[in-house]
Short mmCIF file of C-alpha atoms and ligand atoms in Angstrom, two decimals:
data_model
loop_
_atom_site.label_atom_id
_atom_site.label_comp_id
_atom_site.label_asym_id
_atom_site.label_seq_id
_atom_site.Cartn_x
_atom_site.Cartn_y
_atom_site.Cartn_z
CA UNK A 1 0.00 0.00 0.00
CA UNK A 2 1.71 3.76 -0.79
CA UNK A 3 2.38 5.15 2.41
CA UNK A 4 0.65 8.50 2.69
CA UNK A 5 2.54 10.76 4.39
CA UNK A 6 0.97 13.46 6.39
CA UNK A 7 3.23 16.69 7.50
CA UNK A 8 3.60 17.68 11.21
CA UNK A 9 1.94 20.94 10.52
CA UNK A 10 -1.14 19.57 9.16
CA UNK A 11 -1.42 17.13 12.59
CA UNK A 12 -0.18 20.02 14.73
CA UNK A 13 -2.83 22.35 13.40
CA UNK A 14 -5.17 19.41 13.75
CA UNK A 15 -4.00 19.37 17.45
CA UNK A 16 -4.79 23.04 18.19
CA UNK A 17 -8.59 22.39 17.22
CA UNK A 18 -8.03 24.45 13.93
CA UNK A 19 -9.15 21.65 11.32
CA UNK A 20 -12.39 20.98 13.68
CA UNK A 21 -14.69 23.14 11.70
CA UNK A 22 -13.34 20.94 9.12
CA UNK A 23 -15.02 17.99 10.22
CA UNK A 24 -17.75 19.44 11.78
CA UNK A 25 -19.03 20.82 8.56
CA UNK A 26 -19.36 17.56 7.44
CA UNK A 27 -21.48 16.33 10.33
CA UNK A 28 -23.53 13.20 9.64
CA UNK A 29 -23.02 12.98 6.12
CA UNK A 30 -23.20 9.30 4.81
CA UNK A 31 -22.94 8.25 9.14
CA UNK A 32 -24.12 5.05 10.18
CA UNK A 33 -25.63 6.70 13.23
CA UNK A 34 -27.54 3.90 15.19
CA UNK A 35 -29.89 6.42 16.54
CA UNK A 36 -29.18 5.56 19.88
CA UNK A 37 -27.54 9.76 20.57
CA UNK A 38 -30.10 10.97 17.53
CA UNK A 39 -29.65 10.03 14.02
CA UNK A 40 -26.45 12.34 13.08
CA UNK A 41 -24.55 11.54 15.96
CA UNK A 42 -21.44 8.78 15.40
CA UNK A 43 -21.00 6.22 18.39
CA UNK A 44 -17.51 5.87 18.86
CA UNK A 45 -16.04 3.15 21.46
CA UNK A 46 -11.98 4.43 21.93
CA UNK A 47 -9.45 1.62 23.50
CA UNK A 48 -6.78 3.78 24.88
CA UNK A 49 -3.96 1.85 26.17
CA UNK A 50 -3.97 3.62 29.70
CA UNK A 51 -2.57 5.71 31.11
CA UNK A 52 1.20 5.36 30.93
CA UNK A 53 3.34 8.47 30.06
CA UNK A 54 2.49 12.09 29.36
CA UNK A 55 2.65 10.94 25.63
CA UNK A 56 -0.61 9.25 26.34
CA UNK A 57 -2.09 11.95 28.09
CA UNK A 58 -1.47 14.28 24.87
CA UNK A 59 -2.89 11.62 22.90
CA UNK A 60 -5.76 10.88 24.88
CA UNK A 61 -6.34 14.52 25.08
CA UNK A 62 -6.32 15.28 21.57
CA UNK A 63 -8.85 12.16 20.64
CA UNK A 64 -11.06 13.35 23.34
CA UNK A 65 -10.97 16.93 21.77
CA UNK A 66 -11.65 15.50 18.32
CA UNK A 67 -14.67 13.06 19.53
CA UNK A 68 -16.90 15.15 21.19
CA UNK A 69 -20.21 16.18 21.09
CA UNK A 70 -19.97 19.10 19.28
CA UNK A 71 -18.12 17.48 16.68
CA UNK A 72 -21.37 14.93 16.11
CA UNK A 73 -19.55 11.92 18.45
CA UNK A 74 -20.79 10.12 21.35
CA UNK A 75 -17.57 8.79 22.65
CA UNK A 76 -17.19 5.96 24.79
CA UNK A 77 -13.90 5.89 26.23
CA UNK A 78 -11.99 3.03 28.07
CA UNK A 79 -8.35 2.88 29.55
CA UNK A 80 -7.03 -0.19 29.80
CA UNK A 81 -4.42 0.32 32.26
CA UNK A 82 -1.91 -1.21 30.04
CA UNK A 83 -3.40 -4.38 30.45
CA UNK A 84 -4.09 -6.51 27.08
CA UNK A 85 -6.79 -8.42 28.38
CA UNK A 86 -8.30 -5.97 29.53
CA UNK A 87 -8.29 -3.93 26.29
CA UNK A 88 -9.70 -6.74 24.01
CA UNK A 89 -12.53 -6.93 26.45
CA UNK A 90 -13.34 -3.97 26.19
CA UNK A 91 -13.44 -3.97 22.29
CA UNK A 92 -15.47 -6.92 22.90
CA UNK A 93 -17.77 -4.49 25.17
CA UNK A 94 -17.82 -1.93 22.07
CA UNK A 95 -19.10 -4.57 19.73
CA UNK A 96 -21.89 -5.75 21.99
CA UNK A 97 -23.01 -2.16 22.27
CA UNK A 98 -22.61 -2.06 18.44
CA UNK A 99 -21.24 0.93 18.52
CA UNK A 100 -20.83 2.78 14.87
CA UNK A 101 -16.96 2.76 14.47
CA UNK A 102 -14.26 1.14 17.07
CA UNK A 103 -10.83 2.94 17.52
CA UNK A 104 -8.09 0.72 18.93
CA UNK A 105 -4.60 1.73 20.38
CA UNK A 106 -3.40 -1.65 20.30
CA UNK A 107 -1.39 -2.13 23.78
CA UNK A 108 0.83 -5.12 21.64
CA UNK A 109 0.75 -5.91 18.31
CA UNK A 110 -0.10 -9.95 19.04
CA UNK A 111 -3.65 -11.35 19.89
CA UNK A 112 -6.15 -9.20 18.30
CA UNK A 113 -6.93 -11.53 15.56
CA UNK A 114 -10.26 -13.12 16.97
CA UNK A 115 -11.66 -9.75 18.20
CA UNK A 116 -11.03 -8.12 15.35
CA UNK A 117 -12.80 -10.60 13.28
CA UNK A 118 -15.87 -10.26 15.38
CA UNK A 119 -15.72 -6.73 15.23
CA UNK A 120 -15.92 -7.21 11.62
CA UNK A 121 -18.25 -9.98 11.57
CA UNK A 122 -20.70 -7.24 13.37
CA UNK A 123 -20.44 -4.84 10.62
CA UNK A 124 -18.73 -2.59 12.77
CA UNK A 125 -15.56 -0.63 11.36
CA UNK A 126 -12.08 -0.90 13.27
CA UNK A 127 -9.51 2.49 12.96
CA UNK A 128 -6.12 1.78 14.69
CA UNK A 129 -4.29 4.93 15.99
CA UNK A 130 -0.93 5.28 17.42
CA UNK A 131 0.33 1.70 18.11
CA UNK A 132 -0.67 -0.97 15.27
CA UNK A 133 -1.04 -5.02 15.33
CA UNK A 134 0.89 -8.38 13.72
CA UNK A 135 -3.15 -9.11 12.26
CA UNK A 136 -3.91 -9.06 8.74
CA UNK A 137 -4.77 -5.26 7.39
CA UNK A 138 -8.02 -6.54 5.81
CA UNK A 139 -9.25 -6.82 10.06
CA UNK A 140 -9.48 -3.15 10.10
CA UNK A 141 -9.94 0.00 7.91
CA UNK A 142 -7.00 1.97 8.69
CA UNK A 143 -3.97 2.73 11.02
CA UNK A 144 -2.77 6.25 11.30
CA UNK A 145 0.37 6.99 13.53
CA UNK A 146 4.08 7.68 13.00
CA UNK A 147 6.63 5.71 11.90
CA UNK A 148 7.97 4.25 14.96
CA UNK A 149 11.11 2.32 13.02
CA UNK A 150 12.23 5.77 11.81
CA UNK A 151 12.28 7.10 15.37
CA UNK A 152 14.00 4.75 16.49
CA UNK A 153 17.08 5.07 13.21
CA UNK A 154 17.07 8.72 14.02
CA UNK A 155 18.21 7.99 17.99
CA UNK A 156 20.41 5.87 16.26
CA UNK A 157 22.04 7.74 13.55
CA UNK A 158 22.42 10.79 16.82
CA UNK A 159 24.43 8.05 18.50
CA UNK A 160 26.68 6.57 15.62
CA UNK A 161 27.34 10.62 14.85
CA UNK A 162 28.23 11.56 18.68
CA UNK A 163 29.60 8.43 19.75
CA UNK A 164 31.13 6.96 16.42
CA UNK A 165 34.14 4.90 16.68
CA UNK A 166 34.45 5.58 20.50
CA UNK A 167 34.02 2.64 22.16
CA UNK A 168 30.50 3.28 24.13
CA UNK A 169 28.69 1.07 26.78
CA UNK A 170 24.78 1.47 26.46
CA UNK A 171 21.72 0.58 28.27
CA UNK A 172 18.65 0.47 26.69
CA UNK A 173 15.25 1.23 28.63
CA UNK A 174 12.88 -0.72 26.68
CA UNK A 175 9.13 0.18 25.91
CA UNK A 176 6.05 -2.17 26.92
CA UNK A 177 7.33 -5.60 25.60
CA UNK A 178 5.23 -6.63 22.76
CA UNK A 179 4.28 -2.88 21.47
CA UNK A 180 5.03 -2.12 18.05
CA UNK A 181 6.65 1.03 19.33
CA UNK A 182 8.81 -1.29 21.45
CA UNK A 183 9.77 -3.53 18.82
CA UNK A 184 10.54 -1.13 16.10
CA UNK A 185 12.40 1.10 17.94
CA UNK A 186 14.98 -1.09 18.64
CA UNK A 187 14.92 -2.59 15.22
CA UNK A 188 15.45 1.32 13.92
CA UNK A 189 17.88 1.84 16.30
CA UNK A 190 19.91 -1.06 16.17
CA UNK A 191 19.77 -0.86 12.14
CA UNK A 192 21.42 2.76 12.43
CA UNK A 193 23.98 1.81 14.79
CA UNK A 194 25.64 -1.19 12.96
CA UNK A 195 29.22 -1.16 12.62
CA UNK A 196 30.11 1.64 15.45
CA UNK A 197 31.85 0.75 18.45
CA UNK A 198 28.35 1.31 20.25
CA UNK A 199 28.00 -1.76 22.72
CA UNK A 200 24.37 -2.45 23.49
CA UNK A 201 25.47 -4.28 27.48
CA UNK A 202 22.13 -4.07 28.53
CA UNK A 203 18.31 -4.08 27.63
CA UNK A 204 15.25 -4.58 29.68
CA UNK A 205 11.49 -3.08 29.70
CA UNK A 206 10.53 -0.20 31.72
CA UNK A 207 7.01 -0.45 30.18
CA UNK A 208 7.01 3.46 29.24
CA UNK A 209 6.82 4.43 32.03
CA UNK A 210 8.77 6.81 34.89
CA UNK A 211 8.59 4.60 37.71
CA UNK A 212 9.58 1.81 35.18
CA UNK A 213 12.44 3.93 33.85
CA UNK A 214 13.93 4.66 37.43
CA UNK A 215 14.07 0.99 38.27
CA UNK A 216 15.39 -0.59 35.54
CA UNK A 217 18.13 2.23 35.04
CA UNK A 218 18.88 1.92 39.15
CA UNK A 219 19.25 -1.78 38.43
CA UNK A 220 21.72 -0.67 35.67
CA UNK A 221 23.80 1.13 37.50
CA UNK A 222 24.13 -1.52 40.73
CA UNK A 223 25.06 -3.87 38.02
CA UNK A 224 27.44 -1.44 35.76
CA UNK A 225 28.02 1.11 37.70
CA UNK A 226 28.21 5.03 36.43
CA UNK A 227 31.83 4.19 35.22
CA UNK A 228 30.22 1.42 33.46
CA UNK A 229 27.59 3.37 31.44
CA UNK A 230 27.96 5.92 28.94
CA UNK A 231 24.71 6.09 27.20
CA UNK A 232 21.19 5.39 27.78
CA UNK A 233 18.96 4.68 24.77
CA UNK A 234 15.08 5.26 26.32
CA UNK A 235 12.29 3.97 24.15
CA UNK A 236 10.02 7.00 25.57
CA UNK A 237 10.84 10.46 27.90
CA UNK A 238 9.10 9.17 30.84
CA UNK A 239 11.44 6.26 31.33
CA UNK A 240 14.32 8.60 29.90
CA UNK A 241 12.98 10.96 33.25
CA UNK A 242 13.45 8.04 35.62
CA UNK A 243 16.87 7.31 34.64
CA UNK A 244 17.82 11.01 35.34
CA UNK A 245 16.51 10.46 38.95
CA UNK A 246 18.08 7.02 39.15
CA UNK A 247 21.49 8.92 37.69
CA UNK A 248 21.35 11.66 40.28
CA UNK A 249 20.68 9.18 42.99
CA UNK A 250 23.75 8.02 42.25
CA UNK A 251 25.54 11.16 42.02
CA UNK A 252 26.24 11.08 38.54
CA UNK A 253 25.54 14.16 35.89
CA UNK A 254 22.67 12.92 33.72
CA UNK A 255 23.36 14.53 29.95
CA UNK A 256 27.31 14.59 31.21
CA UNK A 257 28.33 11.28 32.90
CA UNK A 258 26.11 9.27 31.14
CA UNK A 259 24.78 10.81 28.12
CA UNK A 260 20.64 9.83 27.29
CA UNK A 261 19.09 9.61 23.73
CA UNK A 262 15.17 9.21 23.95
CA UNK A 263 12.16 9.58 22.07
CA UNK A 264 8.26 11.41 22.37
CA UNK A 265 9.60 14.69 22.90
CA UNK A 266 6.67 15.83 25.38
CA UNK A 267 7.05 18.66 27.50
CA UNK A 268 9.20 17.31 30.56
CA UNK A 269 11.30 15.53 28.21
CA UNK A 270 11.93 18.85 25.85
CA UNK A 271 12.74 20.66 29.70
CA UNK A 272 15.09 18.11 30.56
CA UNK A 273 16.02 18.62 27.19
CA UNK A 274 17.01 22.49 27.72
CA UNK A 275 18.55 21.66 30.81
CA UNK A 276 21.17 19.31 29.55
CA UNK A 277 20.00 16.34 31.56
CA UNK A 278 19.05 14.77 27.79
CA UNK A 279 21.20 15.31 25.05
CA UNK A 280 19.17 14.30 21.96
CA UNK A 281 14.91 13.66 21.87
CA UNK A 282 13.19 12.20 18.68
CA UNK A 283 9.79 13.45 18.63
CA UNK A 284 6.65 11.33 18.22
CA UNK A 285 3.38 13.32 17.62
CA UNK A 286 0.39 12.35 19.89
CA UNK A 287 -1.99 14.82 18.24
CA UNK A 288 -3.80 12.55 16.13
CA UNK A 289 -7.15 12.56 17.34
CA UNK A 290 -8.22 15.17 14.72
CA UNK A 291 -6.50 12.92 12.10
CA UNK A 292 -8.63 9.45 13.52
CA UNK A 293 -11.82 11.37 13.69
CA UNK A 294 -11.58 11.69 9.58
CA UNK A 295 -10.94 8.75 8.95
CA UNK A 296 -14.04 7.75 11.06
CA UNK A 297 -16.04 9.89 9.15
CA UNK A 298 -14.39 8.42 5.59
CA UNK A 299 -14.50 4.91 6.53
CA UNK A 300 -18.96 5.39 7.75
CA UNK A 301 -19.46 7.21 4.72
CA UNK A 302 -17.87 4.54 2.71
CA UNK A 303 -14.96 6.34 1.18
CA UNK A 304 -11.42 4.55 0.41
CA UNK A 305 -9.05 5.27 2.89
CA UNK A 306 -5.24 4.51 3.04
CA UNK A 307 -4.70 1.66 4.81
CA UNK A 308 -1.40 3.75 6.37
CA UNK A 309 -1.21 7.29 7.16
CA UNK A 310 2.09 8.33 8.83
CA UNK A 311 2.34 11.38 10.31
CA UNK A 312 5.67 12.79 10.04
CA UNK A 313 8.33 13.40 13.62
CA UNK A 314 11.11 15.88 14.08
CA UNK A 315 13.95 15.32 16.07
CA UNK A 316 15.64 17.93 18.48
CA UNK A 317 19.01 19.11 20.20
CA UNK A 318 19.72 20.92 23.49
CA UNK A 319 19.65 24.29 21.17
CA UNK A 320 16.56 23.43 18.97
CA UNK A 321 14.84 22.74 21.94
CA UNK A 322 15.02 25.94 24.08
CA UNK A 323 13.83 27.67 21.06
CA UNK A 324 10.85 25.97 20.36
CA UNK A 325 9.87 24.57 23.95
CA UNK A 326 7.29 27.49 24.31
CA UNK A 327 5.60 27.13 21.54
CA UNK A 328 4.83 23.26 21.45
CA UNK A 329 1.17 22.43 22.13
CA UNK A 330 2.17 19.28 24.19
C1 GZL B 1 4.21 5.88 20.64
C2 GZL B 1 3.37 5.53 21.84
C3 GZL B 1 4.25 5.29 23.02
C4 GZL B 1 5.00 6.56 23.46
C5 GZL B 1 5.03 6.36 24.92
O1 GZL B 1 3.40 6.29 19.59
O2 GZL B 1 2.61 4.35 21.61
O3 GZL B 1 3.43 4.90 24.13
O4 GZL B 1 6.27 6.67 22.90
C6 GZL B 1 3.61 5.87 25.16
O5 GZL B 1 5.33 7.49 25.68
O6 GZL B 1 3.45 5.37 26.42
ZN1 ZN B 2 -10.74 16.51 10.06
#
């Protein structure tokens, strides 16, 4: 399928509410509305993941912006806590309420076969957002997110530029084990860093999460010790924003001792960015809610969608960062 590539602006716009009126124009037309919120109004049941890192917060936010009322949704929205079984169920749930349109942010890529078919088997279109899954691309409509394989060779290409031929020692705080953000990361990553003297010693999940992040890197450096590290590659900020604490604990300079690559580029992250505590942030854009809700709107009224659409990242330095930290919507 031809990738369709979407530029940050147009998502970032999207974010700040601007393409709303957009959408709303085009309220109802060709909807399946059930009739159970009046005959215009789309039924939407939205799997988040949970509620794991400020990422998801943005993301949640902006998919709670773009599904409202006043947009012509009736949302129903469950967090699964990060917890696969939980999610699936509540897909399950959607489909029994036979809902208009599902949207999934698969927690894993593995296991959604059998739900998915049902969902289809019901009639009832399935929209992926963010994360994607391993099942066949004829089980749902469309997936629309950012390439998370490309994040991960731009950490990577950061490192083999900085680090080179210098022999380096690096950690790697891994995301939720099983996500496609997880998986391709380090696939991106490792890709870019082939043939430096990079030397991945260690790799374990902190399941995106701060708390996660702080464990795994204290673990690290007990094992290591700050002599024994010199960069930590973090799958996502809020595990990057762990390690800083677990660094500092230690007495080390985060951003100096041991230098920390990491990806999302949310607001805490870009801050520890400008303060030298991270030396180089990938970004991934959560703002895709606007984004989703058109392809809901495409997919009900029957339209051909892509079965892809990418939204485009930027990456950032200590500099870039201090200059455009005010002005980021997330
Ligand atoms: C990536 C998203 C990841 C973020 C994490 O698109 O799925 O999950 O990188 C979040 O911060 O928890
Ligand atoms: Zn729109």
């Amino acid at each position: 399928m031809r990738k369709k590539t979407l530029l940050a602006g147009l998502a970032l716009l999207a974010g700040l509410g601007l393409a709303t009126t957009g959408c709303a124009g085009s309220n109802g037309a060709g909807a399946a509305g059930d009739g159970s919120g009046g005959d215009d109004v789309i039924t939407v049941g939205f799997a988040q993941t949970g509620s794991e890192s400020g990422w998801r917060s943005a993301n949640t936010e902006s998919m709670k912006e773009a599904f409202s009322a006043e947009n012509g949704y009736d949302l129903i929205f469950n967090a699964a806590d990060n917890d696969t079984a939980a999610q699936i169920a509540a897909v399950r749930d959607f489909i029994n309420q036979g809902v208009d349109a599902i949207v999934i942010a698969p927690i894993v890529e593995d296991g959604w076969d059998d739900v998915l078919q049902e969902a289809a088997d019901a009639g009832i279109p399935v929209i992926l957002e963010d994360r994607t899954v391993s099942a066949s691309d004829d089980l749902y409509a469309s997936w629309v997110g950012l390439d998370f394989k490309k994040e991960g060779v731009m950490a990577g290409e950061w490192a083999a530029e900085t680090f080179g031929d210098t022999p380096t020692k690096m950690v790697v705080l891994e995301g939720t084990t099983g996500s496609a953000p997880a998986n391709d990361r380090a696939a991106g990553f490792d890709e870019a860093v082939e043939g430096t003297a990079i030397e991945k010693i260690d790799s374990q999940t902190g399941d995106f999460t701060r708390d996660g992040g702080k464990t795994v890197m204290e673990g690290f450096l007990q094992k290591y010790g700050v002599d024994g590290i010199d960069l930590v590659y973090a799958h996502n900020d809020d595990m990057a924003l762990g390690a800083i604490e677990a660094i500092e604990a230690a007495g080390a300079e985060p951003g100096v001792d041991i230098q920390i690559v990491s990806i999302d580029a949310v607001k805490d992250g870009m801050q520890a960015l400008v303060d030298g505590k991270i030396n180089f942030i990938v970004e991934c854009n959560p703002l895709l809610g606007e984004l989703t809700s058109g392809l809901v709107r495409d997919v009900l009224a029957g339209k051909d969608v892509e079965k892809k659409v990418y939204v485009e990242d930027q990456s950032f330095t200590q500099e870039q960062a201090a200059e455009v930290i005010d002005s980021r919507p997330y």
